[in-house]
Short mmCIF file of C-alpha atoms in Angstrom, two decimals:
data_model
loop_
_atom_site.label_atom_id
_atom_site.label_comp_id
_atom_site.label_asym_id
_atom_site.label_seq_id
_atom_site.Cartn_x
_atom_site.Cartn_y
_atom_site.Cartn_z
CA UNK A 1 0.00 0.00 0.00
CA UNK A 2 1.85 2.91 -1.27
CA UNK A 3 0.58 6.73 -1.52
CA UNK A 4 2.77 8.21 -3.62
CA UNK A 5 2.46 12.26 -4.21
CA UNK A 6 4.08 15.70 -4.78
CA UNK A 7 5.52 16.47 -1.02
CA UNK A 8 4.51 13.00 0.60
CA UNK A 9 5.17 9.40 0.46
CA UNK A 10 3.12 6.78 2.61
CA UNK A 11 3.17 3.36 3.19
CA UNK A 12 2.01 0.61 5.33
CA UNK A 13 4.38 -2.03 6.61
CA UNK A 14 3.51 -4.96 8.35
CA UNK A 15 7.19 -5.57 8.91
CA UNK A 16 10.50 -3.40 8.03
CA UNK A 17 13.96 -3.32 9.06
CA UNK A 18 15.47 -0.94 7.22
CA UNK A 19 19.47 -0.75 7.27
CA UNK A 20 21.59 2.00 8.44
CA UNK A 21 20.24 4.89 5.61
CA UNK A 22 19.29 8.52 5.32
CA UNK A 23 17.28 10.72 3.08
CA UNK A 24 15.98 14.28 2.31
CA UNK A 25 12.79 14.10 3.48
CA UNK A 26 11.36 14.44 6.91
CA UNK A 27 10.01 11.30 8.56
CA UNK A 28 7.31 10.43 10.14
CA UNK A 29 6.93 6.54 11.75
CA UNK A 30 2.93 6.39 13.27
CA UNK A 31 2.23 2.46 14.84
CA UNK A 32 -1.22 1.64 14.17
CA UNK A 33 -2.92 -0.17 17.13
CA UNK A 34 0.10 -3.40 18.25
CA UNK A 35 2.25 -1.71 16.69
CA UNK A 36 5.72 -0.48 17.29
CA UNK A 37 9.14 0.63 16.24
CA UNK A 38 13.13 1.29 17.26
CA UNK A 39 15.68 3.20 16.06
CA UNK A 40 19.31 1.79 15.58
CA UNK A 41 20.06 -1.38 17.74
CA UNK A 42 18.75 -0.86 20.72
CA UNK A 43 17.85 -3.38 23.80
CA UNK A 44 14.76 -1.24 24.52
CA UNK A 45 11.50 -1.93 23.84
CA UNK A 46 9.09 -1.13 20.91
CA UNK A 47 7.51 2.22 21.20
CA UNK A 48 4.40 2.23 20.31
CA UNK A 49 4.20 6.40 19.99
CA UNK A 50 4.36 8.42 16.61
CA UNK A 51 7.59 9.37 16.17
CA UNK A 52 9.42 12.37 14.03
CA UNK A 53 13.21 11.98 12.20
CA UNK A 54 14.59 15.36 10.91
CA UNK A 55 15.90 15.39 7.72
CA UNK A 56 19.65 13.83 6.55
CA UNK A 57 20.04 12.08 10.03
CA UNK A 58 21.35 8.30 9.74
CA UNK A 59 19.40 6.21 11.39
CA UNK A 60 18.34 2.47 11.62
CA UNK A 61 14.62 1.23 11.36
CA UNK A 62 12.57 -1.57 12.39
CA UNK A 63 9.08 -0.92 12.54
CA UNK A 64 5.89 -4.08 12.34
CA UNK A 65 2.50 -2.53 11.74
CA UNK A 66 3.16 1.04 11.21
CA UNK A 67 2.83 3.66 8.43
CA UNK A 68 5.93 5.40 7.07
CA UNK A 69 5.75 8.90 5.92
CA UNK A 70 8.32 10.97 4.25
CA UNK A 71 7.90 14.48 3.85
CA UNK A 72 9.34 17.03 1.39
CA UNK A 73 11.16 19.28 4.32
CA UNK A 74 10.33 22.34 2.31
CA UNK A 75 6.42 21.94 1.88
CA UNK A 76 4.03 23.36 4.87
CA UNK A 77 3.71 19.96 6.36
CA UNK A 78 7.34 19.17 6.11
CA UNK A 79 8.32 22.75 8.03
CA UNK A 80 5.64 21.75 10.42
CA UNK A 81 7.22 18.95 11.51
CA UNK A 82 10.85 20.43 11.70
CA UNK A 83 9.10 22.85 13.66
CA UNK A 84 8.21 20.45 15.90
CA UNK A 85 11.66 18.44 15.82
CA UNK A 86 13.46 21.78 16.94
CA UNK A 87 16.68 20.79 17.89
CA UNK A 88 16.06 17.01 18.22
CA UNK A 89 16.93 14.47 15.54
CA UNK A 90 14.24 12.45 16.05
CA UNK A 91 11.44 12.18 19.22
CA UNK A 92 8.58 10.30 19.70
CA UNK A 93 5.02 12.55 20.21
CA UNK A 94 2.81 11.65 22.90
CA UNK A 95 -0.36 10.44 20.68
CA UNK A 96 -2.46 6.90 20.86
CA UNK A 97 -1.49 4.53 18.15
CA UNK A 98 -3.79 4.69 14.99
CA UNK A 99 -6.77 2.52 15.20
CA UNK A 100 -5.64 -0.83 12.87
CA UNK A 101 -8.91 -1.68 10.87
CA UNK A 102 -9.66 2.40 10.15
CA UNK A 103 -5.93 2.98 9.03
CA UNK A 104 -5.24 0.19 6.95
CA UNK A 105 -8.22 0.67 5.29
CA UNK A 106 -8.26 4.40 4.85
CA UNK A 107 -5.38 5.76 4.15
CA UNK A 108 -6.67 9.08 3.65
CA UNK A 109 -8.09 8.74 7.28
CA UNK A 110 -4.36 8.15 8.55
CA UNK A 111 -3.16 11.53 6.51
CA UNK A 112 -5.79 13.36 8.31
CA UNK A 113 -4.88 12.19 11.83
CA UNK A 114 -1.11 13.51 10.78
CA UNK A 115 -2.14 17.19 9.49
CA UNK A 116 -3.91 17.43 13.43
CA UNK A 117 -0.92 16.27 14.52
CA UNK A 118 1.47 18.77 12.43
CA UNK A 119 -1.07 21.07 12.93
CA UNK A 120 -1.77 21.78 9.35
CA UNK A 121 -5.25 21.83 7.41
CA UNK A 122 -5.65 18.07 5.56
CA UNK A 123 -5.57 20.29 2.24
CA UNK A 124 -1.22 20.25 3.03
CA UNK A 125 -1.09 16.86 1.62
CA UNK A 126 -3.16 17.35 -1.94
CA UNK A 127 -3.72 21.24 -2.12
CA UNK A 128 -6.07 22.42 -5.25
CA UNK A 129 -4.87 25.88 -5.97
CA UNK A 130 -7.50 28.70 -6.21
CA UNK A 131 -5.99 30.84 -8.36
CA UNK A 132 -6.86 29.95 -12.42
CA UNK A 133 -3.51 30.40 -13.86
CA UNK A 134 -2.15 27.78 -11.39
CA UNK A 135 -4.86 25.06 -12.05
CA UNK A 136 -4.15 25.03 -15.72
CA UNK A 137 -0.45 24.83 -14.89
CA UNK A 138 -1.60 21.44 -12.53
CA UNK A 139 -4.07 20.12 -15.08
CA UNK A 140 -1.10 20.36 -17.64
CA UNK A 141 1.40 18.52 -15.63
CA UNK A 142 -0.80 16.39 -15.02
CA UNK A 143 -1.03 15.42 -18.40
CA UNK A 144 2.54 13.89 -18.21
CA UNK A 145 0.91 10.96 -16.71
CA UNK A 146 -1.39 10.04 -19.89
CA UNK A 147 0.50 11.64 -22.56
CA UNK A 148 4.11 10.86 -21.80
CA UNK A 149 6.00 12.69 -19.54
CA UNK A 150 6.79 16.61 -20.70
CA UNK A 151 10.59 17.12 -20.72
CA UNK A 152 11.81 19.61 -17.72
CA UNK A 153 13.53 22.14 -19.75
CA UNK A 154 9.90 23.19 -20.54
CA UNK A 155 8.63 23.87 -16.93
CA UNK A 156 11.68 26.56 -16.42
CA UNK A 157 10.12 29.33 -13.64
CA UNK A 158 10.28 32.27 -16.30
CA UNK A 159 8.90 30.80 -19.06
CA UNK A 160 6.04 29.33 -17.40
CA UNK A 161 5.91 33.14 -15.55
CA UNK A 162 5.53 34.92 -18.74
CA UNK A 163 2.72 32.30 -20.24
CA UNK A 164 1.10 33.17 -17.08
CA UNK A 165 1.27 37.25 -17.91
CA UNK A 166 3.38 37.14 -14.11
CA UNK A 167 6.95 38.20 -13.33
CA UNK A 168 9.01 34.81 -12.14
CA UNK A 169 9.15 36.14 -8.80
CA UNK A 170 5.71 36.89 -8.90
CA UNK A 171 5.15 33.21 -9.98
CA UNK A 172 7.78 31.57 -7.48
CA UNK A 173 5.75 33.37 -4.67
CA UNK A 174 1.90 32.40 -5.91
CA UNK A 175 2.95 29.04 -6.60
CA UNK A 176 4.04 28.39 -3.33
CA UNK A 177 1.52 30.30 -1.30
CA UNK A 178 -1.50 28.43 -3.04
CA UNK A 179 0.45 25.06 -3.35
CA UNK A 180 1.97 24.71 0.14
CA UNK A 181 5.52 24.12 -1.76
CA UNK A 182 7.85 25.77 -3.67
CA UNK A 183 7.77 25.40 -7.02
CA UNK A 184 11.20 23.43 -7.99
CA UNK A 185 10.98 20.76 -5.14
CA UNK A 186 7.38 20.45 -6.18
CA UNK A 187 8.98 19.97 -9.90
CA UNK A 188 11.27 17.49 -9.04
CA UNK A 189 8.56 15.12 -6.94
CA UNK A 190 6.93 15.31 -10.33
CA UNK A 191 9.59 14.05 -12.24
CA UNK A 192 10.01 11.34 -9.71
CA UNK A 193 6.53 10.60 -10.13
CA UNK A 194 7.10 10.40 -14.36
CA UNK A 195 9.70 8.02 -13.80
CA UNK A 196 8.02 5.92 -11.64
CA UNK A 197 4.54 5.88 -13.34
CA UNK A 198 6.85 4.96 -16.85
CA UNK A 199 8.73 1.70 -15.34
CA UNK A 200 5.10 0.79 -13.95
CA UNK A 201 3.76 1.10 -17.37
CA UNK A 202 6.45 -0.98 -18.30
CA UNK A 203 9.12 1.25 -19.90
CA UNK A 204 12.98 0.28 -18.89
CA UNK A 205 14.62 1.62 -16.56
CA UNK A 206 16.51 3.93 -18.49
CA UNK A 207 13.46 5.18 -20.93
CA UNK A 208 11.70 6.11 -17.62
CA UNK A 209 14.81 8.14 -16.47
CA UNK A 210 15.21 10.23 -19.68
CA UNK A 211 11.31 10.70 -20.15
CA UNK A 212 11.41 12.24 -16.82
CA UNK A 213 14.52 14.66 -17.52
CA UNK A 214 17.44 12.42 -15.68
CA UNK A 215 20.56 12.08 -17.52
CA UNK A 216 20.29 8.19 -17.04
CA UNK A 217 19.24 5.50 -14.83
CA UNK A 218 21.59 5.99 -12.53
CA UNK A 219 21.17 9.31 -11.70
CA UNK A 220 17.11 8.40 -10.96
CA UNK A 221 18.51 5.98 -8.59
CA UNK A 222 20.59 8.15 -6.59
CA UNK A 223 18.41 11.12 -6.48
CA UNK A 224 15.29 8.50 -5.88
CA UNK A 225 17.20 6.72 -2.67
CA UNK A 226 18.50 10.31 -1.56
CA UNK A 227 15.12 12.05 -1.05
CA UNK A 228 13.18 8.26 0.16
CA UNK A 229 15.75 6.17 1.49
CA UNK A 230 14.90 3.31 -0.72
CA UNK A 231 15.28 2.54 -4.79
CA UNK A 232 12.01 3.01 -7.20
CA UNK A 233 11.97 -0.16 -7.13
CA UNK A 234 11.71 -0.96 -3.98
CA UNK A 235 8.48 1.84 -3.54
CA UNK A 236 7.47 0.45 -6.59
CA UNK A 237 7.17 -3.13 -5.05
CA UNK A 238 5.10 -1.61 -2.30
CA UNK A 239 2.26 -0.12 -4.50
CA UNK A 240 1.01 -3.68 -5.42
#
């Protein structure tokens, strides 16, 4: 069970041990009800409290019946939870575990439950601009998943500025007050999307990476692992 979206990834694990790793985004590790995790090898035993990793700390994860979310650190729901971090690398939040048969089942339920906690609106994890301009703009992107993925070089901040009839600051600033992100992380989650939704259409490996504006493979690998922790395919083997 995978959500998979501009600023957030979910999933549900019944079991994970993940090795020593880091990544980009901010983490968030919420036990539904028997659930529990730790963090590196310790001798203590599973908490069973939501708990918050900053972003780029090394860590160690085992985790049985718990969601995993990662958070772009720049969108509103990824400064939220810095916020909260402060100067901790990672703490665990004084909430009840998730009921199990409501969470596994509604994913969308489990999202709301972490905007209270974050204390941001549920609207932080799929926002639907207001403004006109900047639903065309979506609606166009979003094209790239039934047409074929739209090359990068054509989303550049000025162009798409002066299409709108808007300076590039004036753009860079709109975009990210209606969309909760700014604009080139928000790009790049796209392009991670592309690739993804190319090799699960069946495309290699490499066709998915150059569709999406990587220079190969290798480099959709490394930037992949570097923002999640994990290869595509490994998130990939999680949506089925």
């Amino acid at each position: 069970m995978l959500i998979l979206q501009p600023g957030v990834m979910a999933f549900y694990s019944a079991e994970l041990h993940a090795g020593e790793h880091k990544h980009s985004a901010v983490q968030v590790v919420w036990p539904v009800a028997a659930g529990g995790w730790q963090l590196d090898q310790t001798d203590a035993s599973p908490s069973e409290q939501p708990m918050l990793i900053a972003s780029g700390v090394r860590h160690e994860l085992r985790a049985k019946q718990c969601w995993v979310i990662l958070l772009e650190r720049h969108s509103r729901a990824g400064r939220a939870a810095t916020k909260l971090l402060g100067d901790h690398t990672a703490f665990a939040l004084q909430e009840a575990p998730l009921e199990q048969a409501m969470i596994v089942q509604n994913p969308a339920h489990m999202l709301g439950a972490l905007a209270g906690l974050l204390g941001v609106s549920a609207q932080a994890f799929n926002p639907q601009p207001d403004d006109v301009r900047l639903r065309r703009l979506v609606a166009q992107l979003d094209q790239c998943f039934v047409q074929g993925c739209v090359k990068p070089e054509q989303w550049r901040a000025g162009e798409i500025a002066a299409d709108l009839g808007l300076s590039e600051s004036r753009f860079l600033h709109l975009f990210r007050q209606h969309m909760e992100i700014p604009w080139r992380p928000y790009l790049l989650w796209r392009r991670l999307l592309c690739a993804c939704n190319g090799l699960r259409t069946g495309k290699s490996a490499t066709a998915a990476a150059l569709d999406a504006g990587f220079s190969d493979s290798a480099h959709l690998s490394r930037t992949f692992r570097a923002y999640f922790g994990m290869s595509v395919r490994e998130a990939l083997t999680m949506a089925k």
